[in-house]
PDB file of N, CA and C in Angstrom:
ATOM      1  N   UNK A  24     -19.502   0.107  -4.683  1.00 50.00           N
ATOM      2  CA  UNK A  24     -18.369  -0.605  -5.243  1.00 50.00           C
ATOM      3  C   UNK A  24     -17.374  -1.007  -4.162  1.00 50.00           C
ATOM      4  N   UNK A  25     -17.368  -0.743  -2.948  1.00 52.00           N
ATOM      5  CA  UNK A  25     -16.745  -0.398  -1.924  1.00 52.00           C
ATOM      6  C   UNK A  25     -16.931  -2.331  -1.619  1.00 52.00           C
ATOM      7  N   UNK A  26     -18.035  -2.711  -1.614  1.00 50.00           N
ATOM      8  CA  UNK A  26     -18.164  -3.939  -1.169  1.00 50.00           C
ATOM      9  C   UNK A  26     -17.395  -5.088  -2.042  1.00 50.00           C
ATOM     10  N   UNK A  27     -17.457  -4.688  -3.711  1.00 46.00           N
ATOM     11  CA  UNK A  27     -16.426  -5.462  -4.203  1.00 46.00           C
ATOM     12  C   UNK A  27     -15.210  -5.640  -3.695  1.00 46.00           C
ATOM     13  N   UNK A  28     -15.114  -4.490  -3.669  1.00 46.00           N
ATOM     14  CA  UNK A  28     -13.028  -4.906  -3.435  1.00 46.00           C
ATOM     15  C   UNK A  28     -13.105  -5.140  -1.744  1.00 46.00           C
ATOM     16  N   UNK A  29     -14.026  -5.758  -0.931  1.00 52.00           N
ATOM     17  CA  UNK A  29     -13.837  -6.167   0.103  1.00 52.00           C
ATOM     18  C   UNK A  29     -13.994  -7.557   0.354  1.00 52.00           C
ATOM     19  N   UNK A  30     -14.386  -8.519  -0.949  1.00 46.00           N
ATOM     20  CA  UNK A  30     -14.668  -9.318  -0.750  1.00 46.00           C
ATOM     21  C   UNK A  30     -13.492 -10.514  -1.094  1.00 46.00           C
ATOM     22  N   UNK A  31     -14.108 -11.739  -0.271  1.00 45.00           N
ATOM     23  CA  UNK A  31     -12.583 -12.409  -0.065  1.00 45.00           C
ATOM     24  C   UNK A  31     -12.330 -13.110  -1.116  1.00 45.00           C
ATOM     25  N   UNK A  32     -13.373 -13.998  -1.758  1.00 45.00           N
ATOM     26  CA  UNK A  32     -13.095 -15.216  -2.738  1.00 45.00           C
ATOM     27  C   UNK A  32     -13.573 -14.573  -4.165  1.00 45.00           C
ATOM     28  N   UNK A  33     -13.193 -15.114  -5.141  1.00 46.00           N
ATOM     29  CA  UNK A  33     -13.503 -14.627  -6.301  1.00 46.00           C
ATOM     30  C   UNK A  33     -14.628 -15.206  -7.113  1.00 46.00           C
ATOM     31  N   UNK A  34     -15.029 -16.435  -6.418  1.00 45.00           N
ATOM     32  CA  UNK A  34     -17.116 -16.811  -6.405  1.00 45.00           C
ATOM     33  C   UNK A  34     -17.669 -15.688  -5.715  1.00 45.00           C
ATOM     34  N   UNK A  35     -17.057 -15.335  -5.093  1.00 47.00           N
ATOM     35  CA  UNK A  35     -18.392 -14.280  -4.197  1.00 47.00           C
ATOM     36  C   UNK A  35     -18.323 -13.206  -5.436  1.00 47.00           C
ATOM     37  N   UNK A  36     -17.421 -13.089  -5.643  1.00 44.00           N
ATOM     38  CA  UNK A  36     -17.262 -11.544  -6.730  1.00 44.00           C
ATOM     39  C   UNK A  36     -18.222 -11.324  -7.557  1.00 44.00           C
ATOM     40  N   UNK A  37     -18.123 -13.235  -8.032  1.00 45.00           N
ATOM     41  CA  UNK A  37     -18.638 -13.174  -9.698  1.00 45.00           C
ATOM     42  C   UNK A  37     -20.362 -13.175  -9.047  1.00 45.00           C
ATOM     43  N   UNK A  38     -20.911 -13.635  -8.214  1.00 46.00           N
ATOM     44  CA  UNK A  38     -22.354 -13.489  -7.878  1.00 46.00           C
ATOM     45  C   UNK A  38     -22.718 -12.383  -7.769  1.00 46.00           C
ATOM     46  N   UNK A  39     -22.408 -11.275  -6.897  1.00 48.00           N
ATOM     47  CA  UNK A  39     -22.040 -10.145  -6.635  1.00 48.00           C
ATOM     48  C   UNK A  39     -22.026  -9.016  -8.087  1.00 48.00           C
ATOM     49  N   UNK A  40     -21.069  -9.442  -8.902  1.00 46.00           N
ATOM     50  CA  UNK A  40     -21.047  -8.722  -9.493  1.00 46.00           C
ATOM     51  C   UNK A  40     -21.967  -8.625 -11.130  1.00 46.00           C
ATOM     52  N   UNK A  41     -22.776 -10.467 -10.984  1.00 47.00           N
ATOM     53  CA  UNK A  41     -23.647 -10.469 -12.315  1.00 47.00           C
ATOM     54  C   UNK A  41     -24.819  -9.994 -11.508  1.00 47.00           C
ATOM     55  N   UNK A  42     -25.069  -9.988 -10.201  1.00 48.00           N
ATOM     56  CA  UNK A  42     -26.080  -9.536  -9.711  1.00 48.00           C
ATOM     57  C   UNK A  42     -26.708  -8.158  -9.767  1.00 48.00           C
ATOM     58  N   UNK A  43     -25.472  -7.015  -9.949  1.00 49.00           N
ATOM     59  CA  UNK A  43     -25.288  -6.242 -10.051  1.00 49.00           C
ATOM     60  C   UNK A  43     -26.065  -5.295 -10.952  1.00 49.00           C
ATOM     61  N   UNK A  44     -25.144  -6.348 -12.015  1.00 49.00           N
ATOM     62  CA  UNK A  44     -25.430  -6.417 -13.695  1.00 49.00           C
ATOM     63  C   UNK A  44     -27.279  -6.042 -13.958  1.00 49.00           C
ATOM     64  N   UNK A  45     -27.557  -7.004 -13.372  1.00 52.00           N
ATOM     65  CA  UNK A  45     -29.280  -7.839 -13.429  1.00 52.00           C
ATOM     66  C   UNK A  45     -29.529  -6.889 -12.438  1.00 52.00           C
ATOM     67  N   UNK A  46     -29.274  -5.887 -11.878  1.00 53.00           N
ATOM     68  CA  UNK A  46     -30.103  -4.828 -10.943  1.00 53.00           C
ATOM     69  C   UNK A  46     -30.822  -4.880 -10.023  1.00 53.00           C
ATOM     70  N   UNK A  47     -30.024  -6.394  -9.812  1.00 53.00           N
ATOM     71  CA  UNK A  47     -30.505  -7.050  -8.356  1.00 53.00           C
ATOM     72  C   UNK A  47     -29.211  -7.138  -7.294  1.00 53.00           C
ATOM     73  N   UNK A  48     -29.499  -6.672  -6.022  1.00 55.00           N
ATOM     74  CA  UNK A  48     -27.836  -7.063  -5.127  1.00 55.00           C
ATOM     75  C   UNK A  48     -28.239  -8.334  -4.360  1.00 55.00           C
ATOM     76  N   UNK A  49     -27.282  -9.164  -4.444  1.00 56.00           N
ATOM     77  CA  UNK A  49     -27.728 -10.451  -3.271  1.00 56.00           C
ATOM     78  C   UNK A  49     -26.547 -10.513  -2.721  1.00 56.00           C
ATOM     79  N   UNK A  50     -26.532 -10.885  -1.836  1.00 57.00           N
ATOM     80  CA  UNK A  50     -25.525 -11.331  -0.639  1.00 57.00           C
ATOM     81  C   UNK A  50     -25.386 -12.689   0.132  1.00 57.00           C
ATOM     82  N   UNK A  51     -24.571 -12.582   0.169  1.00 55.00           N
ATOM     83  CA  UNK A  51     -24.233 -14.425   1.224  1.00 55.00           C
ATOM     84  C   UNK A  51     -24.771 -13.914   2.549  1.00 55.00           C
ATOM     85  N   UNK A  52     -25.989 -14.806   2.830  1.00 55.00           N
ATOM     86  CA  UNK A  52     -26.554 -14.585   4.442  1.00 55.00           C
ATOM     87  C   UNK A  52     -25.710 -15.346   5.491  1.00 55.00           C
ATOM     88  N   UNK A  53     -24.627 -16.032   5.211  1.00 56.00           N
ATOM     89  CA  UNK A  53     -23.387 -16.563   5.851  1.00 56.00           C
ATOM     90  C   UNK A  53     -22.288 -16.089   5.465  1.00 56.00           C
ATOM     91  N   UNK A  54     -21.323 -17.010   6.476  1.00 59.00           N
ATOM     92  CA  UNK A  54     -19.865 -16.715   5.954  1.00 59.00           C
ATOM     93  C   UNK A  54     -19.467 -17.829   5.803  1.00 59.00           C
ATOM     94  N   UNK A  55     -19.475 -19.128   5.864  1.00 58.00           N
ATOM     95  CA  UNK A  55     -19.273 -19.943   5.287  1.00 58.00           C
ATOM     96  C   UNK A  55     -19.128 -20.074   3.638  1.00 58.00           C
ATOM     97  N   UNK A  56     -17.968 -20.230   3.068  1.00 61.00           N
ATOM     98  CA  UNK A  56     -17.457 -20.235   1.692  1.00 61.00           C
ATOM     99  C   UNK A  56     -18.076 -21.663   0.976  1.00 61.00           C
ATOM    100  N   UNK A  57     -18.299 -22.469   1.466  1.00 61.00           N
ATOM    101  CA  UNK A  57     -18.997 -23.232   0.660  1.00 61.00           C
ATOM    102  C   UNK A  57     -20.511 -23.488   0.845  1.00 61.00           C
ATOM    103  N   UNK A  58     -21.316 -22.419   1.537  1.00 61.00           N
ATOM    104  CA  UNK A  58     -22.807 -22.262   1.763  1.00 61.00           C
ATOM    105  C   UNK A  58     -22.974 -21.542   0.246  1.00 61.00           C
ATOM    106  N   UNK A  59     -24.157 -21.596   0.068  1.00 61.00           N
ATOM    107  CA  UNK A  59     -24.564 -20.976  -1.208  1.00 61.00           C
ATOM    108  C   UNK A  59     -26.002 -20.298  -1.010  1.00 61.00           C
ATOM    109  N   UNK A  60     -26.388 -20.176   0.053  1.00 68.00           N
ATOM    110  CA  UNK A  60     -27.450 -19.424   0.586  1.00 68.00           C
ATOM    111  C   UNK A  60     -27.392 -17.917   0.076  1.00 68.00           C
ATOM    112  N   UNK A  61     -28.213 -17.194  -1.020  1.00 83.00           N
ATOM    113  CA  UNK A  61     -28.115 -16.181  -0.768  1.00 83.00           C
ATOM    114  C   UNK A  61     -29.664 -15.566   0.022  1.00 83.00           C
ATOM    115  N   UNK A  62     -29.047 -14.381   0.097  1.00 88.00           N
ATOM    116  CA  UNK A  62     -30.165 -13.197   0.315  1.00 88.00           C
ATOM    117  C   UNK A  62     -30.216 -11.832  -0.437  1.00 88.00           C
ATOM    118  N   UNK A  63     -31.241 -11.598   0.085  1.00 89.00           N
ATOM    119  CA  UNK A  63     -31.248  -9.411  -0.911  1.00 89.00           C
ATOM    120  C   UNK A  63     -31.243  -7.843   0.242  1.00 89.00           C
ATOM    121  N   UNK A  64     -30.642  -7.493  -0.475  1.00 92.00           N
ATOM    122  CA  UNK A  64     -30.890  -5.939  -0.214  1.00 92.00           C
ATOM    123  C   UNK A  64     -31.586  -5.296  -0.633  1.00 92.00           C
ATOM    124  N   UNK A  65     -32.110  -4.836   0.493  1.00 92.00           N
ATOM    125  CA  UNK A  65     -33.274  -3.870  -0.167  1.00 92.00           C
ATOM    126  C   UNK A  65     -33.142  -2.243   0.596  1.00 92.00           C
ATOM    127  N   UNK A  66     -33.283  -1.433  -0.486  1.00 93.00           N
ATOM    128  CA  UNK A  66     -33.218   0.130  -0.042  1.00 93.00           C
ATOM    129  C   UNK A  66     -34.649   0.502   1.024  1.00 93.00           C
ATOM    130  N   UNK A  67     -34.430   0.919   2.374  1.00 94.00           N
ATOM    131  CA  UNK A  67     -35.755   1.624   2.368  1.00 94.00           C
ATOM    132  C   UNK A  67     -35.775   3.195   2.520  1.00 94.00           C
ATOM    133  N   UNK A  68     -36.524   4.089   2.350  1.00 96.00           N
ATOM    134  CA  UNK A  68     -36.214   5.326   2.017  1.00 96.00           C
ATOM    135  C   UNK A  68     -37.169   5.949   3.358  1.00 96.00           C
ATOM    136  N   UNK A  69     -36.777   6.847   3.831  1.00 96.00           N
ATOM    137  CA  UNK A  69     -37.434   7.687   4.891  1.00 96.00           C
ATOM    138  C   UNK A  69     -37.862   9.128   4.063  1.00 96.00           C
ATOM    139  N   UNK A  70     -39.147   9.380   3.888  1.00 97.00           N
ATOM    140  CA  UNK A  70     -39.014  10.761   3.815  1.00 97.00           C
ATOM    141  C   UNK A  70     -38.741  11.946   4.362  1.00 97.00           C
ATOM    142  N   UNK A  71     -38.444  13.070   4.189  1.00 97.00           N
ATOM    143  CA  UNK A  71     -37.508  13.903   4.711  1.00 97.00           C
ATOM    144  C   UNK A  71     -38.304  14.586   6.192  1.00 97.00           C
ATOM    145  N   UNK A  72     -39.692  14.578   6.074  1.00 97.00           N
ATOM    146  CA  UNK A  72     -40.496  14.583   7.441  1.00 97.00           C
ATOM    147  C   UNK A  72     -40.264  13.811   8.319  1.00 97.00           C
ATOM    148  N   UNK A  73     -39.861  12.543   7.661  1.00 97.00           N
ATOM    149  CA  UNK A  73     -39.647  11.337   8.916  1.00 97.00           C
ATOM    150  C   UNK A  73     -38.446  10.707   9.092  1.00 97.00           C
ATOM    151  N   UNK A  74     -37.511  11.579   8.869  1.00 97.00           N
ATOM    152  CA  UNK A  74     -36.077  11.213   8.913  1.00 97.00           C
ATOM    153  C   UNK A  74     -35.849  10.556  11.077  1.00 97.00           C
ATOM    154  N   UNK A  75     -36.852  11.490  11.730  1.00 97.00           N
ATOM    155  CA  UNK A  75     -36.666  11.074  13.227  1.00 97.00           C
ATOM    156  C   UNK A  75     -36.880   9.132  13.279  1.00 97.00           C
ATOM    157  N   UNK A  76     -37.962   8.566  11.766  1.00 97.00           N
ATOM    158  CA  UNK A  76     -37.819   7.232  12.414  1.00 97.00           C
ATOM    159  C   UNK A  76     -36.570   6.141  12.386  1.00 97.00           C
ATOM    160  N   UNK A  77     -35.658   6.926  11.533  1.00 97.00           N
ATOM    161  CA  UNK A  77     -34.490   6.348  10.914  1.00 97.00           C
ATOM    162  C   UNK A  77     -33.821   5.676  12.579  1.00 97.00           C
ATOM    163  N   UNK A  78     -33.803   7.523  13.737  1.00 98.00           N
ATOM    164  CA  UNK A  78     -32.632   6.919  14.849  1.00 98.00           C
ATOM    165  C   UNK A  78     -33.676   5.789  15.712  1.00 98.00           C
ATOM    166  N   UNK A  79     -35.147   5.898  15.299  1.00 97.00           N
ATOM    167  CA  UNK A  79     -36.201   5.459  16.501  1.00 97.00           C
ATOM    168  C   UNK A  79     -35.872   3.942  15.788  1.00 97.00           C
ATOM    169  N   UNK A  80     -35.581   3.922  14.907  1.00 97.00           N
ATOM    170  CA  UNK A  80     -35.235   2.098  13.911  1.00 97.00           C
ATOM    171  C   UNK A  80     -33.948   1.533  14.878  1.00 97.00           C
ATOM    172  N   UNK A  81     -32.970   2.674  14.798  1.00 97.00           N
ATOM    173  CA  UNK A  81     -31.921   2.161  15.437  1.00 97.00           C
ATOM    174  C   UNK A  81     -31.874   2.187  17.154  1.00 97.00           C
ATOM    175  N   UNK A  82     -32.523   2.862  17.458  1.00 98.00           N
ATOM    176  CA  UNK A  82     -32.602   2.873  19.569  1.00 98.00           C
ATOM    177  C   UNK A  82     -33.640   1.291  19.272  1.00 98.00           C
ATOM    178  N   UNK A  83     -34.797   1.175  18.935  1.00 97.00           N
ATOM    179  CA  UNK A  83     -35.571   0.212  18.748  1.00 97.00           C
ATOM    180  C   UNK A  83     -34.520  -1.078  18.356  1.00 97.00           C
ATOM    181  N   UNK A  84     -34.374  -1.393  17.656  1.00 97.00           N
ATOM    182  CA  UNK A  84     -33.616  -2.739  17.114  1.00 97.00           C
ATOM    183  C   UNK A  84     -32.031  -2.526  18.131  1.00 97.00           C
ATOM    184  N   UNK A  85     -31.752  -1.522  18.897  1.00 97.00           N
ATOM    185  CA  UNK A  85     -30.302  -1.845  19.846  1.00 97.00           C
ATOM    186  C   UNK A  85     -31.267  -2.392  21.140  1.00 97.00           C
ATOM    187  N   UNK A  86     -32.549  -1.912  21.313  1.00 97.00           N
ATOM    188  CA  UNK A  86     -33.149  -2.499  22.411  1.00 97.00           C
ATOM    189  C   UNK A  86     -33.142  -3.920  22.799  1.00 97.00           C
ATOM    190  N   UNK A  87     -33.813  -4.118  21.655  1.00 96.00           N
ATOM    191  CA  UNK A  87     -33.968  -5.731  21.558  1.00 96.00           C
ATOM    192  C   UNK A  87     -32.842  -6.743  20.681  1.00 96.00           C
ATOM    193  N   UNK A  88     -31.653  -5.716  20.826  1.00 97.00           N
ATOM    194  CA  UNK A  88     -30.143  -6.690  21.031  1.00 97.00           C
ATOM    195  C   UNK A  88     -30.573  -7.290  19.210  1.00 97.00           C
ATOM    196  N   UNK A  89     -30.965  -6.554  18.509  1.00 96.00           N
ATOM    197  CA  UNK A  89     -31.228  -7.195  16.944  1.00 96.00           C
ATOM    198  C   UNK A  89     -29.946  -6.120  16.581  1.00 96.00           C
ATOM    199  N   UNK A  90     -29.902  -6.364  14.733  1.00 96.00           N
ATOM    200  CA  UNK A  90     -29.722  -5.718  13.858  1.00 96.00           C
ATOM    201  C   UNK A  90     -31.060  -5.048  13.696  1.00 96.00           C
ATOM    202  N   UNK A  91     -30.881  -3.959  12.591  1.00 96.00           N
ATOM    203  CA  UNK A  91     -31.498  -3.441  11.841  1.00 96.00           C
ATOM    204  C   UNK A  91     -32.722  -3.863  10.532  1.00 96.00           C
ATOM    205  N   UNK A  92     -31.632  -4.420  10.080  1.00 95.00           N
ATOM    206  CA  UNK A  92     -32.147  -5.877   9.470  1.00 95.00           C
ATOM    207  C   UNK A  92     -33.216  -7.087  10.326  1.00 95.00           C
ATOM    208  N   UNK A  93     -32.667  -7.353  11.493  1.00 96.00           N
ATOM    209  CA  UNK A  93     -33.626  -8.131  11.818  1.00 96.00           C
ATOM    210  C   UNK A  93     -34.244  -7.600  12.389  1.00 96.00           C
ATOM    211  N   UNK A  94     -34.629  -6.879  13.355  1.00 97.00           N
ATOM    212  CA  UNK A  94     -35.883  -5.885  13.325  1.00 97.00           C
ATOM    213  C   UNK A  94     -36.827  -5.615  12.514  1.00 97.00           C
ATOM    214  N   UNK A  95     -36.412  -5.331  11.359  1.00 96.00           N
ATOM    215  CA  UNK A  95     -37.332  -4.959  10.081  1.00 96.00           C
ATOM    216  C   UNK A  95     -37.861  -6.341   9.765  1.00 96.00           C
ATOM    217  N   UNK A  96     -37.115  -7.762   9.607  1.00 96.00           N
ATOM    218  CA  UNK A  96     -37.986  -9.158   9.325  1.00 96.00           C
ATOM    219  C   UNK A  96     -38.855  -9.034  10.421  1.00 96.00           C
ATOM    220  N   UNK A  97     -38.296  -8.897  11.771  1.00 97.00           N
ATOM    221  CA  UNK A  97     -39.473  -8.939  12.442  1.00 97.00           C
ATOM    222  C   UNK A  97     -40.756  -8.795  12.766  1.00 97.00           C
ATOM    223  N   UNK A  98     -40.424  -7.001  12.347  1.00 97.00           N
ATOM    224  CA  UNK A  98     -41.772  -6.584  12.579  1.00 97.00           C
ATOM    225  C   UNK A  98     -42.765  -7.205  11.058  1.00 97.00           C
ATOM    226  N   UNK A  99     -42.233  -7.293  10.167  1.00 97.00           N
ATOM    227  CA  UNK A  99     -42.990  -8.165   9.141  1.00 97.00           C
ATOM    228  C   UNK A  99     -43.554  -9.662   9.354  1.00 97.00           C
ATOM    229  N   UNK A 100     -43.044 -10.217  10.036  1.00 97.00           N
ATOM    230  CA  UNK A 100     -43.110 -11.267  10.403  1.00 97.00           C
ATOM    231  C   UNK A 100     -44.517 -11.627  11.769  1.00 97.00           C
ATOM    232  N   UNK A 101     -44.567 -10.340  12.360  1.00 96.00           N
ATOM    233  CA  UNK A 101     -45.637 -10.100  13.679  1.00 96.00           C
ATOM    234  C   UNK A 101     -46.522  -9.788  12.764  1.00 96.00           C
ATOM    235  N   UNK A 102     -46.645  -8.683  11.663  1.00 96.00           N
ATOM    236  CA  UNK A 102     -47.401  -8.100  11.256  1.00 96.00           C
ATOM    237  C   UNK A 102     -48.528  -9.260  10.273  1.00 96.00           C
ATOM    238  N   UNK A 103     -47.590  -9.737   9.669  1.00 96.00           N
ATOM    239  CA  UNK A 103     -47.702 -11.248   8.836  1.00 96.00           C
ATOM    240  C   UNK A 103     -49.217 -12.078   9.687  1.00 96.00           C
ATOM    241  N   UNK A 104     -48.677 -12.715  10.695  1.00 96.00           N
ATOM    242  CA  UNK A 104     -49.305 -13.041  11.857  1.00 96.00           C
ATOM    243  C   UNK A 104     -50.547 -12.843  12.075  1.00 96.00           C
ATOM    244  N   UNK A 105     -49.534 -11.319  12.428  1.00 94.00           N
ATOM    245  CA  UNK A 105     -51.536 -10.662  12.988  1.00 94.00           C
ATOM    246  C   UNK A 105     -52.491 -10.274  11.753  1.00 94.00           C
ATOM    247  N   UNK A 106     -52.155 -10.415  10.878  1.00 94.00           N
ATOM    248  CA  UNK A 106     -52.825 -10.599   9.315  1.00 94.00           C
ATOM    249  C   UNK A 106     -53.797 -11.938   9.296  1.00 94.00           C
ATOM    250  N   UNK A 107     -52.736 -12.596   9.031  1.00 92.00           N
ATOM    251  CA  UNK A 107     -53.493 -13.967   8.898  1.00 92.00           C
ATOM    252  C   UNK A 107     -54.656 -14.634  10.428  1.00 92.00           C
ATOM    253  N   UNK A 108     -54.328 -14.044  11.673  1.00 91.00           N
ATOM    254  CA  UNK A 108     -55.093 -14.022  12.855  1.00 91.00           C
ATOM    255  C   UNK A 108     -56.135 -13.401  12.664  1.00 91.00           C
ATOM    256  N   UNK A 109     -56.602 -12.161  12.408  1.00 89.00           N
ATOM    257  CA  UNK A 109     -57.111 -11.496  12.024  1.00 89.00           C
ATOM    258  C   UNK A 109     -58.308 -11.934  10.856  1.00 89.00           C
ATOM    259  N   UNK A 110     -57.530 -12.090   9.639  1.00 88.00           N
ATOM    260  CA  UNK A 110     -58.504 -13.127   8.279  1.00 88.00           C
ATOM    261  C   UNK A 110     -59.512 -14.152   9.020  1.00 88.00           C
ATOM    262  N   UNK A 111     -58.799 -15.012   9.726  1.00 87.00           N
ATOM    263  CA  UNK A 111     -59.306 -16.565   9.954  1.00 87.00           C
ATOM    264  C   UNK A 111     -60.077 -16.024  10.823  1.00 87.00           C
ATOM    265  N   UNK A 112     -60.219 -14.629  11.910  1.00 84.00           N
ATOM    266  CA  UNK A 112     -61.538 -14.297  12.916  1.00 84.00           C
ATOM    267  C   UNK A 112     -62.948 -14.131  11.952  1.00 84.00           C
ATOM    268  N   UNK A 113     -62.011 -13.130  10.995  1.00 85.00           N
ATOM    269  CA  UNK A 113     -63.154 -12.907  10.198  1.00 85.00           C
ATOM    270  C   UNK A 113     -63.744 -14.190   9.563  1.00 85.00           C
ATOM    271  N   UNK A 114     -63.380 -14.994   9.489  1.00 81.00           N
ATOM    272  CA  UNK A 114     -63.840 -15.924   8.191  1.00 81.00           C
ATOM    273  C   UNK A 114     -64.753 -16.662   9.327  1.00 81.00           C
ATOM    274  N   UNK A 115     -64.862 -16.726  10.321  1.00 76.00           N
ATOM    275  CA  UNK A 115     -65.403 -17.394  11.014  1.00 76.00           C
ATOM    276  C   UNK A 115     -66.634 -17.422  11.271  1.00 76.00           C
TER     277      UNK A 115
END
């Protein structure tokens, strides 16, 4: 709730807050007030064995000068890749 009452305009609120509603969170991937781009949040959960990858997420993504966030598109994004690289060897 912390993020409501931080927010500046009262469009952002109302997205924000039917989003909420609907048990979905989205967010403005800008700051521009008249962009309408959203995006989502998503929880990821570490289990309690692997709580060490939580700081290895954060030394990793300060390495390469990212967020957290973008780190995580990233490595989806390589992984993505080497998926579809991978398929098309096989299919060959």
């Amino acid at each position: 709730m912390k993020i409501l009452h931080e927010l500046m305009h009262k469009h952002e609120f109302m997205l924000i807050h039917r989003s909420i509603k609907e048990n979905k969170m989205n967010t403005h991937t800008r700051r521009n007030n008249t962009d309408t781009d959203l995006g989502k949040c998503i929880c990821v959960s570490f289990p309690y064995h692997e709580l060490d990858l939580i700081e290895d997420l954060n030394k990793l993504a300060r390495q390469s000068y990212q967020s957290k966030s973008q780190y995580l598109r990233q490595l989806v994004r390589k992984d993505k890749y080497n998926n579809q690289q991978s398929a098309s060897h096989l299919s060959r």
